Amino acid sequence: MNEPLHRAFEDPPPGDSSGAQAVDSDPQALQDQLSTRSMCPVSDPALFESLVDHPGMLVLGVDTEGRVQWISRGMEQLTGYTFDEIKGRDWVTTLVPPEHQAEASLYCRGRVGKDRTKSHLKPLVTKDGILHHIEWMHSDIKDAEGNVTGILCVGRDLTDLIAVREALRSSEKKSRAIVETAVNAIITMSEDRLIETVNTSTERLFGYTREEMVGKNIRMLMPEPYRAKHDSFVQNYLNTGVKKIIGIGREAVAQRKDGSIFPIDLSVGEAHLPDGRRIFTGIIRDLSDRKQLEEKILHISEEEQHRIGQDIHDDLCQQLAAIGCLAKVAHQQIMRCGVAQASSLEEIVRLVSQANTRAREMSRGLMPVTLDAAGLMAALGELAQGTERIFRVSCPFRCERPVEVPDNKMATQLFRIAQEAVANAIKHSHAERIELSLSQDDINIHLTIRDNGVGIPDNVSGKSTGMGLLTMSHRARMIGGHLTAGPDDFGGTIVRCTLPIAAA
């Protein structure tokens, strides 16, 4: 341990011609001076000395020339120097790296008698050459007459803090670089639905600049009717905690600055910040190209189905009709001859006629008539009637209010979804009753197909469900809709397809 504080500031050794002033060696006077400068009155010398010699306290006293007169225990432990090793040496040249010595001397000795309220950060090099970053505060030590007799230097080791800050800054830069270079648009939103951050892909995708989006309500990126209802959706979640989209990726629609509407894949996450705030992060992927590709694939599929249906109608149905006519003529001739086997031939005529009717209905299903705005309702009604007639099952169709789908492609895909769901209910669920319903609210068009069959597994994405469900889901996604399939509350299976009105 270094010598007591009352011996810290002694008269300069004999023969010292540095011109430095002698510092008052009275311990009580020194204590009073330090206490006055630190604005912390200390009445007990032992208490004062224990405070200064705390391992965490970096304190050194120097004369007006910057020569070390005493150091605290914390300085000894940090620097590796004992007081005897450093006593009388210039503290700046001893402890400060050469490139920082001039500025450190200016702050320490150059401001004697001037404003000392500002701190400064300077590196300190230990006896072993290790660098520490120290925040220094300097204070003049004065005698009873107000003459400056020395300088008190109090430091705080910020090395670990600076390292943490640098690591945090580096992490932030890395995270920012990842977000900025991401292909997908990334947006953060506050609980008040205000946009807080966007990345470059968001600007490119929506056509707005960053300044035009930050601070604005997120609904500016949505078409109607979602724009008008989004605030209530978020508020409902904040009130109830029921998640409808958070943590679940789904397809939706968005609106660019120029007013164009386009399909997106939207994933929303939620984060609670240390300050108690809650933010939402949205990752948006443009599905325009994929939708175009899907549309081409389905268009090819539709053309192939149309070709098969046309072949059945023009070839098979015509042949069946011709066979039926010949069989009918033969039946009439045999009847006139009174042959006993005439009844068998009559049954053949009936079966051929029935097969021709079913073939025509099948061909019509493969090439449905062009659907106008109200044509989907008529097509679904015919599907229900044909299902009852051909498969001998109950298949009512309900549409309480008119539902118009002006886009023929979307109407066709909805019809195909219903057609596939009905086929699955008959072939796989062995249903005896199938219900079709079409409805519409302020936001979505709803197509529902439910049956009383054996149902499907809970894991509807499994391979056991075949291609039917995958095809229906694909058709729904292509038109911007969302399809779900699962067990019905009343038994059997329920398939729901929800199509945003904005997309239609």
XYZ file of C-alpha atoms in Angstrom:
504
model
C 0.000 0.000 0.000
C 1.249 3.495 -0.739
C 1.969 5.983 1.987
C -0.843 7.744 3.866
C -2.515 10.712 2.254
C -1.095 13.112 4.794
C 2.364 12.441 3.321
C 1.283 12.657 -0.278
C 2.082 16.302 -0.926
C 5.446 17.074 0.649
C 7.853 19.881 -0.125
C 9.988 19.198 -3.199
C 13.226 17.429 -2.377
C 16.258 19.621 -1.758
C 17.899 20.885 -4.911
C 14.693 20.569 -6.957
C 14.583 23.620 -9.187
C 11.412 22.750 -11.054
C 9.631 25.723 -9.575
C 6.682 23.669 -8.410
C 4.818 24.978 -5.442
C 4.969 23.055 -2.193
C 1.697 21.446 -1.271
C 0.253 21.774 2.200
C 1.344 18.678 4.141
C -1.275 19.063 6.862
C -3.579 16.047 6.446
C -6.636 17.869 7.697
C -5.967 20.754 5.288
C -5.549 18.315 2.395
C -8.729 16.529 3.389
C -10.596 19.829 3.520
C -9.287 20.800 0.092
C -10.278 17.505 -1.521
C -13.631 17.474 0.191
C -14.357 21.004 -1.015
C -13.436 20.148 -4.618
C -15.506 16.998 -4.622
C -18.430 18.737 -2.918
C -18.669 15.757 -0.553
C -17.917 16.832 3.013
C -15.836 14.265 4.901
C -15.131 14.747 8.572
C -13.267 11.529 9.355
C -9.722 11.265 7.845
C -9.844 7.466 8.112
C -13.162 7.358 6.253
C -11.826 9.676 3.580
C -8.708 7.572 3.114
C -10.735 4.331 2.908
C -12.937 5.856 0.237
C -10.030 6.989 -1.901
C -8.220 3.681 -1.471
C -11.225 1.607 -2.611
C -10.062 -0.827 -5.359
C -12.541 0.686 -7.786
C -11.324 4.258 -7.281
C -8.725 5.526 -9.742
C -7.283 8.550 -7.963
C -3.888 10.173 -8.152
C -2.568 13.429 -6.838
C 0.086 15.382 -8.737
C 1.832 18.658 -8.193
C 1.399 21.566 -10.569
C 4.071 20.085 -12.841
C 2.235 16.805 -13.114
C 4.568 14.779 -10.934
C 2.922 11.974 -8.968
C 2.610 12.710 -5.256
C 0.303 9.817 -4.318
C -1.916 7.228 -5.935
C -4.862 5.203 -4.728
C -4.895 1.469 -4.277
C -7.098 1.174 -7.371
C -4.413 2.905 -9.476
C -1.770 0.520 -8.173
C -3.879 -2.504 -9.042
C -4.817 -1.223 -12.493
C -1.420 0.079 -13.636
C 0.781 -2.548 -11.986
C 2.995 0.191 -10.521
C 3.547 0.583 -6.795
C 3.524 4.061 -5.357
C 7.265 3.878 -4.724
C 7.875 3.053 -8.409
C 5.867 5.948 -9.728
C 6.368 8.630 -7.053
C 7.807 11.858 -8.473
C 7.443 10.781 -12.091
C 5.416 12.681 -14.664
C 2.141 10.804 -14.703
C 1.323 11.649 -18.330
C 4.589 10.372 -19.809
C 4.446 7.343 -17.547
C 0.850 6.234 -18.007
C -0.404 7.769 -21.258
C 0.554 6.505 -24.755
C 2.841 8.974 -26.626
C 0.246 9.967 -29.235
C -2.158 11.130 -26.512
C 0.288 12.752 -24.098
C 0.072 16.331 -25.419
C -3.713 16.455 -25.162
C -3.700 14.773 -21.746
C -1.177 17.366 -20.442
C -3.372 20.163 -21.788
C -6.441 18.875 -19.971
C -4.528 18.217 -16.745
C -1.939 21.037 -16.317
C -3.029 23.453 -19.040
C -6.347 24.168 -17.362
C -5.059 24.984 -13.880
C -7.289 27.706 -12.445
C -9.797 27.339 -15.315
C -13.076 25.494 -15.879
C -12.720 21.882 -14.764
C -16.306 20.699 -15.299
C -15.649 18.685 -18.452
C -14.256 15.168 -18.453
C -12.170 13.601 -21.191
C -11.516 10.066 -22.349
C -7.908 8.958 -22.789
C -6.151 5.624 -22.998
C -3.915 4.518 -20.134
C -1.116 2.013 -20.609
C -0.197 -0.282 -17.707
C 3.229 -1.457 -16.660
C 2.652 -4.614 -18.740
C 1.665 -2.609 -21.810
C -2.070 -3.297 -21.558
C -4.304 -0.468 -22.777
C -7.293 0.766 -20.771
C -9.748 3.518 -21.643
C -10.158 5.936 -18.735
C -12.574 8.833 -18.326
C -10.706 11.533 -16.349
C -11.928 14.392 -14.226
C -9.375 16.940 -12.937
C -9.692 19.257 -9.979
C -7.373 21.957 -8.607
C -6.159 21.544 -5.009
C -5.811 24.882 -3.243
C -4.358 26.027 0.055
C -6.080 28.272 2.572
C -5.151 31.400 0.573
C -6.610 29.952 -2.626
C -3.288 29.189 -4.287
C -3.206 26.057 -6.466
C -0.858 23.588 -4.819
C -1.647 20.457 -6.814
C -4.038 18.638 -9.111
C -6.419 15.856 -8.206
C -7.085 13.340 -11.020
C -10.063 10.999 -10.677
C -10.635 8.355 -13.316
C -13.205 5.740 -14.270
C -12.219 2.643 -16.223
C -14.553 2.390 -19.238
C -12.658 -0.357 -21.065
C -15.293 -3.052 -20.588
C -18.123 -0.608 -21.259
C -16.505 0.581 -24.485
C -15.916 -3.032 -25.550
C -19.582 -3.823 -24.968
C -20.639 -0.715 -26.849
C -18.395 -1.592 -29.766
C -19.745 -5.135 -29.822
C -23.285 -3.772 -29.739
C -22.504 -1.238 -32.455
C -20.948 -3.967 -34.582
C -23.965 -6.202 -34.032
C -26.311 -3.367 -34.980
C -24.333 -2.680 -38.138
C -24.414 -6.349 -39.048
C -28.147 -6.609 -38.392
C -28.781 -3.428 -40.353
C -26.712 -4.732 -43.256
C -28.654 -8.010 -43.275
C -31.989 -6.191 -43.236
C -30.921 -3.689 -45.890
C -29.640 -6.366 -48.265
C -32.631 -8.685 -47.793
C -34.566 -9.440 -50.964
C -37.894 -9.287 -49.128
C -39.452 -6.117 -47.765
C -39.064 -5.826 -43.974
C -41.196 -3.354 -42.000
C -41.458 -2.716 -38.265
C -44.606 -1.202 -36.803
C -45.486 0.153 -33.364
C -48.599 -0.713 -31.371
C -50.053 2.530 -32.711
C -49.818 1.051 -36.241
C -47.113 3.538 -37.212
C -44.248 2.455 -39.441
C -40.927 2.725 -37.558
C -38.403 1.232 -39.983
C -38.322 -0.038 -43.545
C -35.536 -1.507 -45.642
C -34.473 -0.756 -49.191
C -36.558 -3.612 -50.616
C -39.672 -2.000 -49.119
C -38.956 1.210 -51.029
C -38.398 -0.735 -54.227
C -41.507 -2.911 -53.776
C -44.029 -0.202 -52.870
C -42.596 2.774 -54.743
C -42.485 5.044 -51.666
C -39.318 6.597 -50.243
C -38.313 5.813 -46.686
C -39.249 9.320 -45.579
C -42.736 8.917 -47.059
C -43.396 5.745 -45.045
C -41.718 6.156 -41.638
C -44.122 7.661 -39.120
C -47.197 6.928 -41.255
C -49.934 4.394 -40.543
C -49.199 0.990 -42.048
C -52.608 0.985 -43.737
C -51.166 3.243 -46.454
C -49.754 0.033 -47.992
C -53.134 -1.740 -48.106
C -56.046 -1.590 -50.544
C -59.639 -1.220 -49.465
C -61.465 -2.686 -47.609
C -58.447 -3.739 -45.483
C -57.197 -0.171 -45.236
C -60.318 0.984 -43.405
C -60.478 -2.048 -41.105
C -56.813 -2.656 -40.244
C -56.720 -0.460 -37.122
C -59.669 -2.342 -35.644
C -57.993 -5.683 -36.434
C -54.844 -4.688 -34.538
C -56.789 -3.200 -31.640
C -58.839 -6.375 -31.354
C -55.618 -8.384 -31.006
C -54.224 -5.982 -28.400
C -57.453 -6.307 -26.414
C -57.975 -10.065 -26.692
C -54.540 -11.525 -27.462
C -56.115 -13.820 -30.066
C -53.652 -14.266 -32.929
C -55.108 -14.476 -36.417
C -52.066 -13.684 -38.538
C -49.159 -13.172 -36.110
C -46.767 -16.093 -36.333
C -48.631 -17.473 -39.347
C -47.534 -16.774 -42.894
C -50.349 -16.189 -45.344
C -51.050 -14.725 -48.720
C -52.600 -11.267 -48.895
C -52.776 -8.271 -51.193
C -50.963 -4.924 -50.988
C -51.105 -1.604 -52.794
C -48.252 0.367 -54.334
C -47.868 4.123 -54.444
C -49.264 4.173 -57.977
C -52.429 2.446 -56.752
C -51.720 -0.955 -58.302
C -52.687 -3.981 -56.213
C -50.445 -7.044 -56.136
C -50.321 -10.387 -54.284
C -47.893 -10.856 -51.384
C -46.786 -13.501 -48.942
C -46.967 -11.876 -45.489
C -45.324 -13.082 -42.267
C -45.880 -11.069 -39.087
C -43.860 -11.428 -35.885
C -44.140 -9.764 -32.495
C -41.332 -8.577 -30.183
C -41.297 -7.062 -26.693
C -38.491 -4.544 -26.244
C -36.565 -3.985 -22.961
C -38.268 -0.611 -22.513
C -41.658 -2.331 -22.393
C -42.737 -1.363 -25.896
C -44.147 -3.919 -28.304
C -43.377 -3.844 -32.006
C -44.519 -5.930 -34.938
C -42.273 -7.014 -37.787
C -43.668 -7.804 -41.205
C -41.741 -9.660 -43.902
C -43.311 -9.231 -47.332
C -42.530 -11.170 -50.493
C -43.922 -10.178 -53.867
C -45.836 -13.073 -55.409
C -46.597 -11.434 -58.746
C -44.159 -13.571 -60.753
C -45.202 -16.768 -58.990
C -48.859 -15.988 -59.546
C -48.228 -15.469 -63.239
C -46.421 -18.811 -63.428
C -49.185 -20.552 -61.497
C -51.758 -18.974 -63.784
C -49.905 -20.292 -66.823
C -49.738 -23.786 -65.325
C -53.423 -23.796 -64.468
C -54.255 -22.344 -67.861
C -52.478 -25.273 -69.483
C -54.370 -27.627 -67.159
C -57.670 -25.968 -68.031
C -56.939 -26.254 -71.726
C -56.117 -29.940 -71.349
C -59.318 -30.566 -69.409
C -61.249 -28.645 -72.041
C -59.700 -30.775 -74.771
C -60.581 -34.008 -72.978
C -64.111 -32.768 -72.359
C -64.474 -31.759 -75.988
C -63.249 -35.189 -77.128
C -65.732 -36.920 -74.836
C -68.562 -34.727 -76.108
C -67.709 -34.875 -79.785
C -66.478 -38.468 -80.028
C -67.607 -40.748 -77.209
C -71.007 -39.141 -76.771
C -71.678 -39.277 -80.506
C -70.714 -42.953 -80.639
C -72.888 -43.741 -77.658
C -75.751 -41.863 -79.298
C -75.292 -43.829 -82.503
C -75.155 -47.136 -80.598
C -78.279 -46.135 -78.728
C -80.129 -45.377 -81.974
C -79.114 -48.707 -83.552
C -80.058 -50.595 -80.393
C -83.433 -48.851 -80.302
C -84.131 -49.742 -83.931
C -83.113 -53.347 -83.282
C -85.362 -53.432 -80.213
C -88.326 -52.193 -82.214
C -87.753 -54.805 -84.931
C -87.447 -57.645 -82.423
C -90.569 -56.438 -80.662
C -92.525 -56.697 -83.927
C -91.258 -60.252 -84.367
C -92.370 -61.164 -80.843
C -88.943 -62.443 -79.754
C -88.738 -63.173 -76.013
C -85.293 -61.519 -75.620
C -86.727 -58.103 -76.559
C -86.789 -57.032 -72.891
C -83.029 -57.581 -72.559
C -82.389 -55.428 -75.590
C -84.643 -52.762 -74.095
C -82.429 -52.725 -70.966
C -79.372 -52.296 -73.202
C -81.009 -49.307 -74.880
C -81.740 -47.765 -71.466
C -78.181 -48.299 -70.175
C -76.621 -46.865 -73.346
C -78.834 -43.804 -73.072
C -77.927 -43.399 -69.402
C -74.188 -43.752 -70.206
C -74.531 -41.113 -72.903
C -76.172 -38.724 -70.439
C -73.431 -39.258 -67.848
C -70.711 -38.814 -70.461
C -72.236 -35.500 -71.525
C -72.392 -34.339 -67.902
C -68.768 -35.364 -67.380
C -67.680 -33.491 -70.491
C -69.550 -30.418 -69.304
C -67.713 -30.627 -65.967
C -64.400 -30.749 -67.786
C -65.271 -27.700 -69.902
C -67.682 -25.522 -67.863
C -69.504 -22.800 -69.690
C -67.992 -19.303 -69.566
C -68.986 -17.757 -66.265
C -70.202 -14.187 -66.149
C -70.374 -12.133 -62.917
C -73.382 -14.095 -61.641
C -72.515 -17.334 -63.443
C -70.690 -18.927 -60.509
C -73.952 -19.309 -58.602
C -75.590 -21.018 -61.574
C -72.594 -23.308 -62.149
C -72.514 -24.386 -58.487
C -76.252 -25.024 -58.606
C -75.808 -27.271 -61.640
C -72.902 -29.038 -59.906
C -75.156 -29.795 -56.931
C -77.979 -31.068 -59.164
C -75.631 -33.221 -61.249
C -74.054 -34.706 -58.097
C -77.465 -35.721 -56.777
C -78.538 -37.197 -60.098
C -75.347 -39.115 -60.888
C -74.180 -40.286 -57.459
C -77.553 -40.522 -55.732
C -76.516 -38.396 -52.725
C -78.117 -35.345 -51.158
C -76.324 -32.197 -52.361
C -78.128 -28.918 -51.616
C -76.686 -25.561 -52.693
C -77.259 -22.429 -50.597
C -76.637 -18.837 -51.611
C -78.859 -16.523 -49.562
C -77.729 -13.321 -51.270
C -76.364 -12.916 -54.807
C -72.574 -13.225 -54.984
C -70.964 -11.814 -58.102
C -67.423 -12.640 -59.200
C -66.716 -10.490 -62.267
C -63.378 -12.149 -63.047
C -64.052 -15.273 -65.125
C -60.737 -16.910 -64.169
C -61.415 -16.518 -60.467
C -64.970 -17.804 -60.839
C -63.663 -20.822 -62.745
C -61.091 -21.624 -60.072
C -63.716 -21.373 -57.320
C -65.902 -23.753 -59.331
C -62.973 -26.154 -59.726
C -62.343 -26.075 -55.961
C -65.974 -26.953 -55.286
C -65.871 -29.656 -57.946
C -62.735 -31.232 -56.432
C -64.124 -31.059 -52.896
C -67.345 -32.784 -53.992
C -65.367 -35.522 -55.776
C -63.221 -36.084 -52.660
C -66.310 -36.289 -50.455
C -67.768 -39.007 -52.665
C -64.618 -41.015 -53.438
C -62.690 -40.771 -50.160
C -65.156 -39.747 -47.458
C -68.045 -41.896 -48.783
C -70.437 -39.095 -47.874
C -74.194 -39.421 -48.208
C -74.816 -35.702 -47.879
C -72.766 -32.806 -49.287
C -73.632 -29.150 -48.752
C -72.411 -26.324 -50.981
C -72.714 -22.702 -49.832
C -71.576 -19.389 -51.309
C -71.675 -16.142 -49.302
C -70.079 -12.723 -49.094
C -69.334 -10.145 -46.371
C -67.706 -6.725 -46.477
C -64.230 -8.178 -46.952
C -64.306 -11.713 -48.343
C -66.164 -14.162 -50.546
C -66.690 -17.516 -48.808
C -67.114 -20.874 -50.528
C -67.864 -23.756 -48.148
C -68.203 -27.474 -48.882
C -69.082 -29.786 -45.996
C -70.012 -33.467 -45.908
C -71.012 -36.153 -43.427
C -68.423 -38.691 -44.519
C -65.605 -40.378 -42.600
C -63.481 -37.193 -42.589
C -59.790 -36.639 -43.270
C -56.747 -36.927 -40.967
C -55.894 -34.017 -38.663
C -52.623 -33.536 -40.562
C -54.244 -32.384 -43.775
C -50.846 -31.746 -45.345
C -49.894 -35.425 -45.201
C -49.416 -37.548 -48.291
C -52.408 -39.676 -47.342
C -54.757 -36.956 -48.528
C -53.613 -37.340 -52.143
C -53.372 -34.574 -54.712
C -56.917 -33.253 -54.350
C -56.250 -31.009 -51.371
C -52.967 -29.805 -52.827
C -54.703 -28.909 -56.070
C -57.453 -27.002 -54.251
C -54.907 -25.102 -52.143
C -52.916 -24.272 -55.234
C -55.992 -22.945 -57.028
C -56.930 -20.828 -53.985
C -53.453 -19.313 -53.729
C -53.374 -18.526 -57.420
C -56.413 -16.248 -57.121
C -55.241 -14.671 -53.857
C -57.473 -16.783 -51.619
C -56.878 -18.986 -48.598
C -58.107 -22.567 -48.271
C -58.552 -24.653 -45.141
C -59.743 -28.242 -44.772
C -60.370 -30.217 -41.644
C -62.880 -32.098 -39.502
C -66.324 -30.540 -39.219
C -67.773 -29.905 -35.761
C -70.748 -32.071 -36.714
C -68.661 -34.869 -38.212
C -67.285 -35.342 -41.677
C -65.137 -32.774 -43.468
C -65.450 -29.060 -44.081
C -63.520 -27.211 -46.802
C -63.484 -23.414 -46.759
C -62.084 -21.109 -49.405
C -61.872 -17.416 -48.556
C -61.242 -14.959 -51.385
C -60.635 -11.256 -50.624
C -63.068 -9.027 -52.449
C -60.140 -6.760 -53.300
C -58.529 -9.612 -55.203
C -61.784 -10.422 -56.983
